[in-house]
């Protein structure tokens, strides 16, 4: 039987004791304080993530014209799309440790400005070598951003609130798809040949501008932590710090060596790898799959590509809320993985039927993206301090190697079989493996290796 959600228990206790005004006032004060923090932080972080994800995956739309212009094969594209994650992997852990040491404000700003400049430089791609080099450098530049934000949210929210907060932040991925699909399609249709640049070149330049602007703004609006937030009064800061301190007893402060050698952390990384196989299979090939279903106009491809992401926004929020309300993670994560596997496999059964392809890809996309906020409640619940910085970054970097494997496999298989179906089936199998790992492994992670009692998440 699932334990009750602590938030709902607190609310019931308050409603059962209307004669106790101090209890009601405290509950209302805490609710108002977290609402203030959320409205101050989440919209900005969300917008930053939309810009980040757009710059990472807009190569999927550039592919519609870039491959024919530059005479690239599908294998060259798949390797170039995926090599981003090699640079990302190498620099992820050092980047997150530096964020923990120097502060989120400066480091996140540095990350965003750097990746914007590298993304815009993709306009100069002429050969496979230059394509590979710039994709690798983009991974180096962006390394640490996503796990850095996950870590940053642990500075503000106790574990019982993180599922919802992670979801609010991570819906930046499907929103990037909803907004980026039509935008990218419009640029690809309208900007071809303007000032001597191809449409895919304009795509890289124009979509890098928001990241550059937001990176500069970060220096002025993002506090490093609770104490640095001028918009909170002393009482609000104390409440937030007390909740984090109380929640911190469930976590583990450990050395980097102990995190790297911890088998449970590696199992979490394996589950996340399976999730990322699905995410980047969708992200880098969704426009191609829609085009293969009979849609030729780039703007139409863009609008249709927004549909699976729009459905995923609703799915992410509902699954995360259900997981928080029931204080249950394992089955929510596993069932989302199964839904993703079924959707992506089913999309291969009738590739010429546009309606069928959209329905099945929507199921697959919603399943993949619903896994993410639930998954990230695990490492942020059992690790603290430097251990959290290193552990979250390690899990994310190892998991994101799937961003190299997934498009490389799909691209290579398409060159060999002249279809994306075989590659998508491999991705679906990986997602099913992720579901099995979730249900069969103990996911208490590092907390089971120390003297503190294990915590069910």
Short mmCIF file of C-alpha atoms in Angstrom, two decimals:
data_model
loop_
_atom_site.label_atom_id
_atom_site.label_comp_id
_atom_site.label_asym_id
_atom_site.label_seq_id
_atom_site.Cartn_x
_atom_site.Cartn_y
_atom_site.Cartn_z
CA UNK A 1 0.00 0.00 0.00
CA UNK A 2 1.40 3.41 -0.95
CA UNK A 3 2.15 5.83 1.90
CA UNK A 4 0.10 9.03 1.94
CA UNK A 5 1.45 12.17 0.37
CA UNK A 6 2.94 14.35 3.16
CA UNK A 7 1.48 17.47 1.60
CA UNK A 8 -2.06 16.04 1.62
CA UNK A 9 -1.62 14.83 5.22
CA UNK A 10 -0.55 18.34 6.24
CA UNK A 11 -3.55 19.85 4.53
CA UNK A 12 -5.95 17.42 6.23
CA UNK A 13 -4.46 18.13 9.64
CA UNK A 14 -4.93 21.83 9.06
CA UNK A 15 -8.53 21.37 7.99
CA UNK A 16 -9.25 19.14 11.00
CA UNK A 17 -8.09 21.81 13.42
CA UNK A 18 -9.76 25.09 12.40
CA UNK A 19 -9.57 26.23 16.03
CA UNK A 20 -5.76 26.42 15.78
CA UNK A 21 -5.08 29.69 13.88
CA UNK A 22 -1.29 29.42 14.26
CA UNK A 23 -1.26 26.10 12.38
CA UNK A 24 -3.44 27.51 9.60
CA UNK A 25 -1.25 30.61 9.37
CA UNK A 26 1.91 28.52 9.14
CA UNK A 27 0.46 26.34 6.39
CA UNK A 28 -0.74 29.37 4.42
CA UNK A 29 2.61 31.11 4.92
CA UNK A 30 4.55 28.10 3.65
CA UNK A 31 2.26 27.73 0.64
CA UNK A 32 2.61 31.41 -0.20
CA UNK A 33 6.40 31.28 0.21
CA UNK A 34 6.83 28.36 -2.17
CA UNK A 35 4.45 29.97 -4.64
CA UNK A 36 6.61 33.09 -4.59
CA UNK A 37 9.79 31.08 -5.15
CA UNK A 38 8.20 29.14 -7.98
CA UNK A 39 6.93 32.23 -9.80
CA UNK A 40 10.32 33.91 -9.42
CA UNK A 41 12.47 31.00 -10.59
CA UNK A 42 10.58 28.49 -12.72
CA UNK A 43 9.37 30.71 -15.59
CA UNK A 44 12.89 32.00 -16.23
CA UNK A 45 14.55 28.58 -15.90
CA UNK A 46 11.87 27.13 -18.13
CA UNK A 47 12.50 29.71 -20.87
CA UNK A 48 16.25 29.05 -20.64
CA UNK A 49 15.68 25.33 -21.09
CA UNK A 50 13.44 25.90 -24.09
CA UNK A 51 16.26 27.89 -25.71
CA UNK A 52 18.83 25.24 -24.75
CA UNK A 53 16.87 22.34 -26.15
CA UNK A 54 16.03 24.23 -29.33
CA UNK A 55 19.72 24.85 -30.03
CA UNK A 56 20.53 21.22 -29.28
CA UNK A 57 18.00 19.59 -31.61
CA UNK A 58 17.29 22.15 -34.35
CA UNK A 59 19.75 20.13 -36.42
CA UNK A 60 16.79 17.76 -36.93
CA UNK A 61 15.05 20.44 -39.01
CA UNK A 62 18.29 21.65 -40.62
CA UNK A 63 18.72 18.06 -41.84
CA UNK A 64 15.74 18.44 -44.20
CA UNK A 65 17.87 20.61 -46.49
CA UNK A 66 21.44 20.50 -45.15
CA UNK A 67 22.09 16.90 -46.17
CA UNK A 68 21.30 17.53 -49.84
CA UNK A 69 23.19 20.87 -49.89
CA UNK A 70 26.35 19.39 -48.35
CA UNK A 71 26.01 15.86 -49.80
CA UNK A 72 25.97 14.25 -46.35
CA UNK A 73 24.78 10.67 -45.88
CA UNK A 74 22.35 9.61 -43.16
CA UNK A 75 25.28 8.07 -41.28
CA UNK A 76 27.17 11.37 -41.34
CA UNK A 77 24.11 13.16 -39.99
CA UNK A 78 23.50 10.56 -37.27
CA UNK A 79 27.12 10.67 -36.12
CA UNK A 80 27.18 14.48 -36.17
CA UNK A 81 23.90 14.77 -34.29
CA UNK A 82 25.14 12.32 -31.69
CA UNK A 83 28.74 13.50 -31.27
CA UNK A 84 27.33 16.45 -29.33
CA UNK A 85 26.93 14.04 -26.42
CA UNK A 86 30.59 12.98 -26.39
CA UNK A 87 31.64 16.53 -25.51
CA UNK A 88 28.68 16.71 -23.15
CA UNK A 89 29.77 13.49 -21.42
CA UNK A 90 33.41 14.51 -20.96
CA UNK A 91 32.69 17.90 -19.36
CA UNK A 92 29.41 17.23 -17.51
CA UNK A 93 30.71 16.28 -14.05
CA UNK A 94 33.43 19.00 -13.88
CA UNK A 95 30.88 21.59 -15.00
CA UNK A 96 28.37 20.66 -12.30
CA UNK A 97 31.03 20.64 -9.56
CA UNK A 98 32.14 24.11 -10.68
CA UNK A 99 28.52 25.31 -10.57
CA UNK A 100 28.25 24.07 -6.98
CA UNK A 101 31.47 25.90 -6.06
CA UNK A 102 31.27 29.20 -7.94
CA UNK A 103 27.49 29.68 -7.90
CA UNK A 104 24.65 29.10 -10.34
CA UNK A 105 24.31 32.70 -11.53
CA UNK A 106 27.75 33.06 -13.13
CA UNK A 107 28.13 29.49 -14.30
CA UNK A 108 24.73 29.12 -15.97
CA UNK A 109 25.29 32.47 -17.69
CA UNK A 110 28.66 31.25 -18.97
CA UNK A 111 27.12 28.03 -20.29
CA UNK A 112 24.34 29.82 -22.17
CA UNK A 113 26.48 32.49 -23.81
CA UNK A 114 29.05 29.90 -24.92
CA UNK A 115 26.57 27.51 -26.46
CA UNK A 116 24.78 30.35 -28.27
CA UNK A 117 28.01 31.39 -29.97
CA UNK A 118 28.93 27.83 -30.93
CA UNK A 119 25.43 27.10 -32.22
CA UNK A 120 25.50 30.20 -34.42
CA UNK A 121 28.91 29.14 -35.74
CA UNK A 122 27.22 26.09 -37.32
CA UNK A 123 26.50 28.42 -40.23
CA UNK A 124 30.09 27.71 -41.33
CA UNK A 125 29.66 23.93 -41.67
CA UNK A 126 31.04 22.81 -45.03
CA UNK A 127 32.28 19.26 -44.51
CA UNK A 128 31.64 16.27 -42.23
CA UNK A 129 34.74 17.20 -40.22
CA UNK A 130 33.52 20.74 -39.51
CA UNK A 131 30.04 19.38 -38.69
CA UNK A 132 31.50 16.92 -36.19
CA UNK A 133 33.78 19.53 -34.63
CA UNK A 134 31.04 22.10 -34.04
CA UNK A 135 28.59 19.53 -32.68
CA UNK A 136 31.29 18.31 -30.27
CA UNK A 137 32.04 21.88 -29.15
CA UNK A 138 28.32 22.54 -28.67
CA UNK A 139 28.22 19.58 -26.29
CA UNK A 140 31.23 20.92 -24.40
CA UNK A 141 29.60 24.35 -24.14
CA UNK A 142 26.25 23.06 -22.91
CA UNK A 143 27.66 20.47 -20.50
CA UNK A 144 26.33 21.02 -17.00
CA UNK A 145 23.26 23.06 -17.87
CA UNK A 146 20.50 20.49 -17.35
CA UNK A 147 22.00 18.72 -14.30
CA UNK A 148 23.00 22.14 -13.00
CA UNK A 149 19.37 23.25 -12.96
CA UNK A 150 18.27 19.95 -11.38
CA UNK A 151 20.90 20.55 -8.68
CA UNK A 152 19.88 24.21 -8.35
CA UNK A 153 16.27 23.23 -7.65
CA UNK A 154 17.47 21.08 -4.72
CA UNK A 155 18.75 24.30 -3.11
CA UNK A 156 15.15 25.55 -2.92
CA UNK A 157 12.72 22.62 -2.76
CA UNK A 158 12.56 19.59 -0.43
CA UNK A 159 12.22 16.18 -2.08
CA UNK A 160 8.43 15.96 -1.65
CA UNK A 161 8.01 18.98 -3.97
CA UNK A 162 10.61 18.12 -6.60
CA UNK A 163 8.52 15.90 -8.86
CA UNK A 164 6.22 18.80 -9.73
CA UNK A 165 9.07 21.31 -9.92
CA UNK A 166 11.11 19.03 -12.17
CA UNK A 167 8.06 18.64 -14.42
CA UNK A 168 7.49 22.40 -14.64
CA UNK A 169 11.12 22.85 -15.65
CA UNK A 170 11.36 19.86 -17.98
CA UNK A 171 8.25 20.66 -19.98
CA UNK A 172 10.70 23.02 -21.65
CA UNK A 173 11.49 20.03 -23.90
CA UNK A 174 7.99 19.56 -25.36
CA UNK A 175 7.39 23.32 -25.39
CA UNK A 176 10.58 23.67 -27.43
CA UNK A 177 9.00 21.17 -29.80
CA UNK A 178 5.65 22.97 -29.89
CA UNK A 179 7.23 26.38 -30.51
CA UNK A 180 10.35 25.25 -32.31
CA UNK A 181 8.59 23.06 -34.86
CA UNK A 182 6.53 25.81 -36.52
CA UNK A 183 9.35 28.36 -36.03
CA UNK A 184 11.96 26.09 -37.58
CA UNK A 185 9.59 25.14 -40.38
CA UNK A 186 8.88 28.80 -41.12
CA UNK A 187 12.60 29.70 -41.19
CA UNK A 188 13.32 26.75 -43.46
CA UNK A 189 10.56 27.88 -45.83
CA UNK A 190 11.04 31.65 -45.76
CA UNK A 191 14.76 32.29 -45.32
CA UNK A 192 16.30 30.25 -48.10
CA UNK A 193 18.79 32.35 -50.08
CA UNK A 194 18.36 35.51 -48.01
CA UNK A 195 21.69 37.41 -48.09
CA UNK A 196 23.32 34.42 -49.71
CA UNK A 197 22.65 31.99 -46.84
CA UNK A 198 20.75 28.73 -47.06
CA UNK A 199 17.66 28.22 -44.91
CA UNK A 200 19.44 25.78 -42.56
CA UNK A 201 22.18 28.38 -42.00
CA UNK A 202 19.61 30.99 -40.99
CA UNK A 203 18.06 28.40 -38.70
CA UNK A 204 21.25 28.10 -36.65
CA UNK A 205 21.86 31.86 -36.52
CA UNK A 206 18.36 33.02 -35.60
CA UNK A 207 17.69 30.32 -33.00
CA UNK A 208 20.96 31.09 -31.20
CA UNK A 209 19.92 34.68 -30.42
CA UNK A 210 17.50 33.88 -27.55
CA UNK A 211 20.16 31.82 -25.74
CA UNK A 212 22.67 34.66 -26.01
CA UNK A 213 20.22 37.23 -24.62
CA UNK A 214 19.04 34.94 -21.81
CA UNK A 215 22.61 34.11 -20.86
CA UNK A 216 23.33 37.78 -20.26
CA UNK A 217 20.05 38.31 -18.38
CA UNK A 218 20.90 35.39 -16.07
CA UNK A 219 23.65 37.46 -14.47
CA UNK A 220 21.06 39.94 -13.22
CA UNK A 221 18.03 37.83 -12.26
CA UNK A 222 19.20 34.44 -10.93
CA UNK A 223 20.21 34.28 -7.23
CA UNK A 224 22.80 31.68 -6.21
CA UNK A 225 20.59 30.39 -3.42
CA UNK A 226 18.11 31.22 -0.68
CA UNK A 227 20.35 33.70 1.18
CA UNK A 228 21.04 35.67 -2.02
CA UNK A 229 17.35 36.12 -2.90
CA UNK A 230 16.59 39.79 -2.14
CA UNK A 231 12.91 39.24 -2.86
CA UNK A 232 12.53 36.98 0.20
CA UNK A 233 12.26 38.32 3.72
CA UNK A 234 14.13 36.82 6.70
CA UNK A 235 11.20 34.66 7.82
CA UNK A 236 10.70 33.20 4.35
CA UNK A 237 14.40 32.41 4.00
CA UNK A 238 14.42 30.68 7.36
CA UNK A 239 11.42 28.54 6.44
CA UNK A 240 13.02 27.42 3.18
CA UNK A 241 16.37 26.70 4.82
CA UNK A 242 14.74 24.74 7.65
CA UNK A 243 12.82 22.58 5.17
CA UNK A 244 15.95 21.88 3.11
CA UNK A 245 17.95 21.07 6.25
CA UNK A 246 15.26 18.73 7.54
CA UNK A 247 14.98 17.05 4.13
CA UNK A 248 18.75 16.78 3.88
CA UNK A 249 18.86 14.05 6.52
CA UNK A 250 17.48 11.66 3.89
CA UNK A 251 20.38 12.42 1.58
CA UNK A 252 24.02 11.41 1.61
CA UNK A 253 27.10 13.61 1.57
CA UNK A 254 29.75 11.44 -0.06
CA UNK A 255 33.04 11.70 -1.88
CA UNK A 256 33.28 11.83 -5.66
CA UNK A 257 35.12 8.49 -5.58
CA UNK A 258 32.30 6.81 -3.65
CA UNK A 259 29.72 8.14 -6.12
CA UNK A 260 31.65 6.92 -9.17
CA UNK A 261 32.09 3.46 -7.62
CA UNK A 262 28.48 3.13 -6.41
CA UNK A 263 26.58 0.41 -8.24
CA UNK A 264 23.15 1.89 -7.56
CA UNK A 265 24.16 5.20 -9.11
CA UNK A 266 25.29 3.30 -12.21
CA UNK A 267 21.96 1.47 -12.36
CA UNK A 268 20.17 4.81 -12.26
CA UNK A 269 22.43 5.93 -15.11
CA UNK A 270 21.46 2.80 -17.08
CA UNK A 271 17.74 3.52 -16.63
CA UNK A 272 18.28 7.11 -17.71
CA UNK A 273 20.29 5.90 -20.74
CA UNK A 274 17.24 3.91 -21.86
CA UNK A 275 15.03 6.98 -21.41
CA UNK A 276 17.41 9.11 -23.46
CA UNK A 277 17.50 6.53 -26.26
CA UNK A 278 13.83 7.33 -26.73
CA UNK A 279 14.09 11.08 -26.27
CA UNK A 280 16.79 11.63 -28.86
CA UNK A 281 15.36 9.12 -31.27
CA UNK A 282 12.26 11.32 -31.30
CA UNK A 283 14.05 14.68 -31.14
CA UNK A 284 16.45 14.13 -34.04
CA UNK A 285 14.12 12.18 -36.33
CA UNK A 286 10.56 13.39 -35.70
CA UNK A 287 10.62 15.82 -38.69
CA UNK A 288 12.06 13.05 -40.89
CA UNK A 289 9.38 10.57 -39.79
CA UNK A 290 6.59 13.05 -40.52
CA UNK A 291 8.08 13.90 -43.89
CA UNK A 292 8.31 10.17 -44.70
CA UNK A 293 4.58 9.86 -43.97
CA UNK A 294 3.90 12.04 -47.01
CA UNK A 295 4.29 15.65 -45.82
CA UNK A 296 6.60 17.61 -48.09
CA UNK A 297 6.18 21.27 -47.12
CA UNK A 298 8.67 22.29 -44.36
CA UNK A 299 6.14 24.56 -42.61
CA UNK A 300 3.57 21.75 -42.54
CA UNK A 301 6.18 19.42 -41.08
CA UNK A 302 6.85 22.00 -38.39
CA UNK A 303 3.23 22.35 -37.35
CA UNK A 304 2.62 18.60 -37.35
CA UNK A 305 5.79 17.99 -35.35
CA UNK A 306 4.34 20.21 -32.62
CA UNK A 307 1.42 17.82 -31.99
CA UNK A 308 3.31 15.02 -30.17
CA UNK A 309 5.07 17.59 -27.99
CA UNK A 310 1.81 19.35 -27.12
CA UNK A 311 0.34 16.07 -25.92
CA UNK A 312 3.53 15.36 -23.95
CA UNK A 313 3.14 18.63 -22.02
CA UNK A 314 -0.17 17.45 -20.57
CA UNK A 315 1.16 13.95 -19.95
CA UNK A 316 4.26 15.17 -18.07
CA UNK A 317 2.25 17.33 -15.69
CA UNK A 318 -0.37 14.67 -14.99
CA UNK A 319 2.16 11.89 -14.39
CA UNK A 320 4.35 14.04 -12.16
CA UNK A 321 1.38 15.20 -10.08
CA UNK A 322 0.13 11.63 -9.72
CA UNK A 323 3.59 10.46 -8.68
CA UNK A 324 3.93 13.21 -6.05
CA UNK A 325 0.40 12.74 -4.75
CA UNK A 326 0.85 9.01 -4.26
CA UNK A 327 4.51 9.28 -3.24
CA UNK A 328 5.14 6.50 -5.76
CA UNK A 329 7.88 6.61 -8.39
CA UNK A 330 8.68 3.09 -9.57
CA UNK A 331 5.43 2.18 -11.37
CA UNK A 332 4.92 5.67 -12.77
CA UNK A 333 8.39 5.53 -14.32
CA UNK A 334 8.07 1.95 -15.61
CA UNK A 335 4.62 2.42 -17.15
CA UNK A 336 5.74 5.61 -18.90
CA UNK A 337 8.67 3.67 -20.38
CA UNK A 338 6.35 0.90 -21.59
CA UNK A 339 4.01 3.46 -23.20
CA UNK A 340 6.98 5.04 -24.97
CA UNK A 341 8.20 1.66 -26.23
CA UNK A 342 4.76 0.67 -27.52
CA UNK A 343 4.26 4.02 -29.24
CA UNK A 344 7.62 4.05 -31.05
CA UNK A 345 7.32 0.41 -32.10
CA UNK A 346 3.75 0.92 -33.36
CA UNK A 347 4.87 3.91 -35.45
CA UNK A 348 6.85 1.50 -37.64
CA UNK A 349 3.79 -0.58 -38.56
CA UNK A 350 2.18 1.85 -41.01
CA UNK A 351 4.70 4.54 -41.98
CA UNK A 352 2.66 5.84 -44.92
CA UNK A 353 -0.43 6.60 -42.83
CA UNK A 354 0.02 10.13 -41.46
CA UNK A 355 -2.77 9.97 -38.87
CA UNK A 356 -1.52 6.63 -37.51
CA UNK A 357 2.07 7.88 -37.39
CA UNK A 358 1.05 11.02 -35.48
CA UNK A 359 -1.00 9.03 -32.93
CA UNK A 360 1.74 6.48 -32.27
CA UNK A 361 4.55 9.06 -32.18
CA UNK A 362 2.45 11.14 -29.78
CA UNK A 363 2.16 8.14 -27.45
CA UNK A 364 5.88 7.48 -27.72
CA UNK A 365 6.83 11.12 -27.15
CA UNK A 366 4.46 11.50 -24.20
CA UNK A 367 5.81 8.32 -22.60
CA UNK A 368 9.45 9.30 -23.00
CA UNK A 369 8.98 12.82 -21.66
CA UNK A 370 6.79 11.69 -18.75
CA UNK A 371 9.66 9.52 -17.53
CA UNK A 372 12.00 12.44 -16.95
CA UNK A 373 10.50 14.42 -14.02
CA UNK A 374 9.69 11.20 -12.16
CA UNK A 375 13.16 9.77 -12.72
CA UNK A 376 14.94 12.88 -11.40
CA UNK A 377 13.24 12.61 -8.01
CA UNK A 378 15.55 9.66 -7.27
CA UNK A 379 19.11 11.07 -7.34
CA UNK A 380 18.08 14.45 -5.90
CA UNK A 381 16.40 12.67 -2.97
CA UNK A 382 19.33 10.53 -1.88
CA UNK A 383 22.38 12.73 -2.53
CA UNK A 384 23.33 16.11 -1.11
CA UNK A 385 26.04 18.75 -1.50
CA UNK A 386 29.04 17.85 -3.66
CA UNK A 387 27.74 14.29 -3.89
CA UNK A 388 24.55 15.60 -5.49
CA UNK A 389 26.51 17.79 -7.91
CA UNK A 390 28.73 14.89 -8.97
CA UNK A 391 26.07 12.17 -8.84
CA UNK A 392 23.43 14.07 -10.80
CA UNK A 393 25.99 15.11 -13.40
CA UNK A 394 27.36 11.57 -13.72
CA UNK A 395 23.91 10.03 -14.16
CA UNK A 396 22.98 12.69 -16.71
CA UNK A 397 26.22 12.45 -18.67
CA UNK A 398 26.20 8.64 -18.86
CA UNK A 399 22.50 8.63 -19.71
CA UNK A 400 23.00 11.24 -22.40
CA UNK A 401 25.52 9.06 -24.19
CA UNK A 402 22.31 7.60 -25.60
CA UNK A 403 22.10 10.86 -27.51
CA UNK A 404 25.16 9.63 -29.41
CA UNK A 405 24.05 6.01 -29.72
CA UNK A 406 20.41 6.57 -30.72
CA UNK A 407 20.81 8.85 -33.79
CA UNK A 408 23.95 6.99 -34.86
CA UNK A 409 22.11 3.66 -34.89
CA UNK A 410 19.04 5.09 -36.64
CA UNK A 411 21.18 6.87 -39.24
CA UNK A 412 23.35 3.83 -39.95
CA UNK A 413 20.34 1.51 -40.18
CA UNK A 414 18.58 3.90 -42.51
CA UNK A 415 21.57 3.88 -44.87
CA UNK A 416 21.60 0.07 -44.78
CA UNK A 417 17.84 -0.63 -44.90
CA UNK A 418 16.60 2.65 -46.45
CA UNK A 419 14.10 2.96 -43.59
CA UNK A 420 14.10 4.33 -40.04
CA UNK A 421 11.98 1.41 -38.81
CA UNK A 422 14.80 -0.86 -37.69
CA UNK A 423 16.40 1.94 -35.70
CA UNK A 424 13.12 2.84 -34.01
CA UNK A 425 12.60 -0.79 -33.01
CA UNK A 426 16.03 -0.78 -31.33
CA UNK A 427 15.02 2.37 -29.44
CA UNK A 428 11.71 0.77 -28.39
CA UNK A 429 13.57 -2.27 -27.05
CA UNK A 430 15.87 0.02 -25.04
CA UNK A 431 12.84 1.70 -23.46
CA UNK A 432 11.35 -1.66 -22.52
CA UNK A 433 14.67 -2.63 -20.91
CA UNK A 434 14.49 0.62 -18.94
CA UNK A 435 11.06 -0.40 -17.63
CA UNK A 436 12.37 -3.81 -16.57
CA UNK A 437 15.37 -2.25 -14.81
CA UNK A 438 13.07 0.14 -12.99
CA UNK A 439 10.86 -2.65 -11.67
CA UNK A 440 13.64 -5.08 -10.76
CA UNK A 441 16.28 -2.84 -9.20
CA UNK A 442 16.34 -1.28 -5.77
CA UNK A 443 16.27 2.45 -6.44
CA UNK A 444 17.28 3.72 -3.00
CA UNK A 445 20.68 4.50 -4.52
CA UNK A 446 23.54 5.64 -2.34
CA UNK A 447 21.44 5.95 0.78
CA UNK A 448 21.47 2.19 1.22
CA UNK A 449 25.26 2.20 1.49
CA UNK A 450 25.47 4.35 4.61
CA UNK A 451 24.14 4.17 8.10
CA UNK A 452 21.07 6.33 7.51
CA UNK A 453 17.83 4.35 7.05
CA UNK A 454 16.72 3.67 3.47
CA UNK A 455 13.99 5.89 2.12
CA UNK A 456 11.19 4.72 -0.15
CA UNK A 457 10.77 6.98 -3.16
#
